PDB file of C-alpha atoms in Angstrom:
ATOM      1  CA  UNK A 115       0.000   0.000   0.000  1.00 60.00           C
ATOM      2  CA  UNK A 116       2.744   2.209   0.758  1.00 79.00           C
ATOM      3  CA  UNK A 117       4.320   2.097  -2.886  1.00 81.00           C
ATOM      4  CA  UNK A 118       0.150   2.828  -4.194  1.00 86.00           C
ATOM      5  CA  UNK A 119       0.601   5.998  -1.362  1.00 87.00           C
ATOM      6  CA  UNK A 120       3.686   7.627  -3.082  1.00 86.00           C
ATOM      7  CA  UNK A 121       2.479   7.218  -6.794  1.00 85.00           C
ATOM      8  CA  UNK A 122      -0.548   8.775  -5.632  1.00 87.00           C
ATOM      9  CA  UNK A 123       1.068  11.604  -3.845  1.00 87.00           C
ATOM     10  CA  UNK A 124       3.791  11.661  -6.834  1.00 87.00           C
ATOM     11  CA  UNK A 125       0.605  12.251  -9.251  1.00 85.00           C
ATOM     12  CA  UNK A 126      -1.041  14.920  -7.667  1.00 89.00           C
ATOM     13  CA  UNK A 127       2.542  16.440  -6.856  1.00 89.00           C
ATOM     14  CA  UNK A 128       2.947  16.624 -10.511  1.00 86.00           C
ATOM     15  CA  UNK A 129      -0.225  18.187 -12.002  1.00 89.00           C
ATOM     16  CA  UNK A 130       0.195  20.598  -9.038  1.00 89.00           C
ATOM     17  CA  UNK A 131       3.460  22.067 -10.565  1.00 85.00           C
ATOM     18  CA  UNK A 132       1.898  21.799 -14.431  1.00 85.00           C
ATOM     19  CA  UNK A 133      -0.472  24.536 -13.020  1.00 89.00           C
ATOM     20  CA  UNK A 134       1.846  26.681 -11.647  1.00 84.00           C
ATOM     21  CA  UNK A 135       2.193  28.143 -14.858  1.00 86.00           C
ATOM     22  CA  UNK A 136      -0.767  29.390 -15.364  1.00 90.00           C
ATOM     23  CA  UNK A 137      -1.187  29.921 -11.649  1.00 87.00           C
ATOM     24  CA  UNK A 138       1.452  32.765 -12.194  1.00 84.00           C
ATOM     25  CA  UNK A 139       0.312  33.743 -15.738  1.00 88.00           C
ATOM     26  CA  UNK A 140      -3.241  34.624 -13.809  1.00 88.00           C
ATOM     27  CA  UNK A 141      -1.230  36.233 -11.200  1.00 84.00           C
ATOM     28  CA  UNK A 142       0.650  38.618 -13.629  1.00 84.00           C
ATOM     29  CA  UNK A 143      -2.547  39.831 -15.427  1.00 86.00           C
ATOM     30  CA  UNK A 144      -4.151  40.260 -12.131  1.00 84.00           C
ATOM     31  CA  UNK A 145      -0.647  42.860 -11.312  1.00 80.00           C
ATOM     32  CA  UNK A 146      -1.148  44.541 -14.365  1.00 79.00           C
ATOM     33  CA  UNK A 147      -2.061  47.929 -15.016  1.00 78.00           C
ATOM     34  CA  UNK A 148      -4.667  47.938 -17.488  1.00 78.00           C
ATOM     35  CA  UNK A 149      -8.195  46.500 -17.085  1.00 80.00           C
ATOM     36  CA  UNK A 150      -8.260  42.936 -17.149  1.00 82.00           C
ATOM     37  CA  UNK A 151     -11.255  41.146 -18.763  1.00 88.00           C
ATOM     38  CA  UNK A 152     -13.505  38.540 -18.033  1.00 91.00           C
ATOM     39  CA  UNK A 153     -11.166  35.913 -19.436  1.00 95.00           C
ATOM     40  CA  UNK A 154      -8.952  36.586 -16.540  1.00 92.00           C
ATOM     41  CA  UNK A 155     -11.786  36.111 -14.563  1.00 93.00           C
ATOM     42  CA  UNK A 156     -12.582  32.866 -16.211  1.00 96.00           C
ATOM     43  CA  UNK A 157      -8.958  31.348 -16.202  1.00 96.00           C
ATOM     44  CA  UNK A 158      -8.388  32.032 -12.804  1.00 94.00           C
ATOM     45  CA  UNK A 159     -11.333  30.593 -11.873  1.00 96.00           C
ATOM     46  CA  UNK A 160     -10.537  27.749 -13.512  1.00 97.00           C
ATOM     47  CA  UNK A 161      -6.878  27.586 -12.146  1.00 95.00           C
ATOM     48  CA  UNK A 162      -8.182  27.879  -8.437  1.00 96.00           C
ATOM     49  CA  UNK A 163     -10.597  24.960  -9.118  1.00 97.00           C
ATOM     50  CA  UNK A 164      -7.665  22.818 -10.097  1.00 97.00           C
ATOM     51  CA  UNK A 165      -5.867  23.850  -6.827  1.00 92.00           C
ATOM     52  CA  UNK A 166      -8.637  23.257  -4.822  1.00 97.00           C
ATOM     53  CA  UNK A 167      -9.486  19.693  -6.561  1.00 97.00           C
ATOM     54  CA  UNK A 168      -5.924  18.849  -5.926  1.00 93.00           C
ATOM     55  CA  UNK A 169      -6.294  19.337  -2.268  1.00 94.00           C
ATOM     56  CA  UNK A 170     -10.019  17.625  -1.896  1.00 97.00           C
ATOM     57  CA  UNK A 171      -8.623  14.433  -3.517  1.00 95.00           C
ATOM     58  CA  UNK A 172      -5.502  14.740  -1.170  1.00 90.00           C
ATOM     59  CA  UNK A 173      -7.636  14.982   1.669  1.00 94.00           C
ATOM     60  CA  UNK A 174      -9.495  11.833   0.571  1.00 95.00           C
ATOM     61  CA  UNK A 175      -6.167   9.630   0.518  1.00 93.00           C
ATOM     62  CA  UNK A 176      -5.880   7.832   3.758  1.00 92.00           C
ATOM     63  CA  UNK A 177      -2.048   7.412   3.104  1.00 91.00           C
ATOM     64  CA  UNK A 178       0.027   5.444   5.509  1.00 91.00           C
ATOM     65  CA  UNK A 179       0.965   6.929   8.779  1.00 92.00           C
ATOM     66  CA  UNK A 180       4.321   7.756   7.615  1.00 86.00           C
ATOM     67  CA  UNK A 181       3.233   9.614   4.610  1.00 84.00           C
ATOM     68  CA  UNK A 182       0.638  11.470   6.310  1.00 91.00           C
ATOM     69  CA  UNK A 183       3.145  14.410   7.412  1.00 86.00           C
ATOM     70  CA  UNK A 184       3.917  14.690   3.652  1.00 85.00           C
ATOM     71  CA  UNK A 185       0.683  14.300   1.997  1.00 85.00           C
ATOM     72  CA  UNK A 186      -0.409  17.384   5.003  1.00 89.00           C
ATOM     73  CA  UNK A 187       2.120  19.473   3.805  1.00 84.00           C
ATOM     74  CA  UNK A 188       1.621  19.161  -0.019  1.00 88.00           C
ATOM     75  CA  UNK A 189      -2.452  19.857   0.866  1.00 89.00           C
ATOM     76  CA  UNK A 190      -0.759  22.971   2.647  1.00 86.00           C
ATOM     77  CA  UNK A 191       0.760  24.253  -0.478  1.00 87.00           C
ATOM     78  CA  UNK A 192      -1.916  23.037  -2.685  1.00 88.00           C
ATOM     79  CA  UNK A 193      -4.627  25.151  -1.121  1.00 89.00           C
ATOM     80  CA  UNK A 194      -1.886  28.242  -0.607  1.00 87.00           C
ATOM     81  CA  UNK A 195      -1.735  28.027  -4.211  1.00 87.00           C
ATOM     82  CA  UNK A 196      -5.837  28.114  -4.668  1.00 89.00           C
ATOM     83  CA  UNK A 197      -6.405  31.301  -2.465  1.00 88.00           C
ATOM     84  CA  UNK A 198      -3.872  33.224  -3.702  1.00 86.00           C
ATOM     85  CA  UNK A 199      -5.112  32.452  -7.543  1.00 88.00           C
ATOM     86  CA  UNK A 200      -8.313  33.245  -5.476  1.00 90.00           C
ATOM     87  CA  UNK A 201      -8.036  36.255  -3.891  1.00 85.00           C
ATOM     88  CA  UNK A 202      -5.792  38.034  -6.833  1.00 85.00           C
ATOM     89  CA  UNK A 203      -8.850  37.450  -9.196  1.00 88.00           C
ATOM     90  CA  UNK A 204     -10.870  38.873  -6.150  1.00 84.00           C
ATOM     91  CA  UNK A 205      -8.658  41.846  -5.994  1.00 81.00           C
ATOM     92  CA  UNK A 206      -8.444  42.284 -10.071  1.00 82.00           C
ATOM     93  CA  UNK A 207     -12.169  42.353 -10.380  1.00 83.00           C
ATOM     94  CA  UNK A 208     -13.302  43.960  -6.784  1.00 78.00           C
ATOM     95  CA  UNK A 209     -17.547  44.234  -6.427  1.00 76.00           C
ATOM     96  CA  UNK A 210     -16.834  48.300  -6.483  1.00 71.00           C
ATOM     97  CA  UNK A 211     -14.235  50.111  -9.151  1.00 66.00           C
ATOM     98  CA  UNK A 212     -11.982  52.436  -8.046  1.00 64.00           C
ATOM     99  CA  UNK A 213     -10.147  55.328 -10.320  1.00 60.00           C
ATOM    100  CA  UNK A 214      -6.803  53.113 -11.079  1.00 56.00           C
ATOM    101  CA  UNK A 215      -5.050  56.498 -11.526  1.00 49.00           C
ATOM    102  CA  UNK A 216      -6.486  57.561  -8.060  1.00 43.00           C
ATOM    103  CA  UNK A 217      -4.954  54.034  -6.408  1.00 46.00           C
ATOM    104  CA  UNK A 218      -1.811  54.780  -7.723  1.00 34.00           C
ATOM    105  CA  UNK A 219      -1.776  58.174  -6.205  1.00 30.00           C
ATOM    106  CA  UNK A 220      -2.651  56.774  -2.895  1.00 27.00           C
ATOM    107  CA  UNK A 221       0.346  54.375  -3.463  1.00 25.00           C
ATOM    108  CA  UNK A 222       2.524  57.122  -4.177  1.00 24.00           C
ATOM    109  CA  UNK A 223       1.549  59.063  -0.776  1.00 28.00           C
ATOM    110  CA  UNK A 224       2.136  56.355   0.706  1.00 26.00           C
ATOM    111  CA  UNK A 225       5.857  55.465  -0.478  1.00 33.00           C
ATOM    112  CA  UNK A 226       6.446  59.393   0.308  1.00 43.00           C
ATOM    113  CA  UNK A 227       5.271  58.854   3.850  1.00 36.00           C
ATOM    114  CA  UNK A 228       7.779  55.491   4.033  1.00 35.00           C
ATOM    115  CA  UNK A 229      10.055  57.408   3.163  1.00 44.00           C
ATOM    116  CA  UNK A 230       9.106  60.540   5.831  1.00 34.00           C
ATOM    117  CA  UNK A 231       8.893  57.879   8.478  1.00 35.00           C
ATOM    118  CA  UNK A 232      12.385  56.287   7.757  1.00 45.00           C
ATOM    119  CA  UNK A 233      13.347  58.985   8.067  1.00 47.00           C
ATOM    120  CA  UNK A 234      12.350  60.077  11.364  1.00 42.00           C
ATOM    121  CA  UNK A 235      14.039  56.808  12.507  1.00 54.00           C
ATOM    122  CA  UNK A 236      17.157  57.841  11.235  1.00 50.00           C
ATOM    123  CA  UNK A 237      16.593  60.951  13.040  1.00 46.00           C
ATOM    124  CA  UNK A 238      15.893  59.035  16.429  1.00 48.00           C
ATOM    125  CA  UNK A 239      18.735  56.623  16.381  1.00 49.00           C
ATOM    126  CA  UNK A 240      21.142  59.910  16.018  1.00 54.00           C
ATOM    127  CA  UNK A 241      19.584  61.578  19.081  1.00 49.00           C
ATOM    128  CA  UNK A 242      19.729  57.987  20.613  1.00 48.00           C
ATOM    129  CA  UNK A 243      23.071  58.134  19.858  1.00 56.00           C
ATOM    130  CA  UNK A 244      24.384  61.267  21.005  1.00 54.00           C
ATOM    131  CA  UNK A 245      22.214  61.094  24.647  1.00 41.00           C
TER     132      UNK A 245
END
């Protein structure tokens, strides 16, 4: 049963990594700045619902006791993999719209205000130093 257990886990293992490319295809569109379209929408659906299969069928095996540790921690990274493909199409195609150009402005405020605050560390740690 043991040898049945790792060709099993070897299997899913596999078709696992054969969607990591389009795992990080859907992720890329998702980064992008343009508008994505519904095919995004569609792929990484259908990406996610690979993951997630993956991970059902693992949690079906009743592997040997030995090869439970393993088959926990590929389910682990199985279902990382589906919410992340998850929530990025979530976050590509939010229920509200924002102005893009507005986001990016926010972003940019912020990175000023990292910067302000790094700043006033550096400014701390030289009073720090002199006291």
């Amino acid at each position: 049963m043991h040898a049945f257990d790792l060709i099993t886990l070897d299997t899913i293992a596999k078709q696992a990594c054969e969607l990591q490319g389009a795992a990080e295809a859907v992720l890329t569109a998702c980064g992008a700045d343009h508008e994505p379209d519904a095919q995004l929408a569609r792929a990484g659906g259908r990406v996610a619902g690979e993951f997630h299969r993956l991970h059902a069928w693992l949690l079906d095996l009743d592997v040997e006791p030995p090869l439970r540790p393993l088959r926990d921690e590929l389910a682990a990274a199985i279902m990382h993999h589906c919410q992340v493909v998850h929530v990025s199409i979530r976050l590509a195609f939010p229920t509200y719209r924002i102005d893009p150009t507005g986001h990016r402005r926010t972003v940019l405020e912020l990175g000023d205000r990292g910067a302000h605050l790094r700043s006033l560390a550096a400014t701390i740690a030289r009073r720090r130093g002199d006291g």
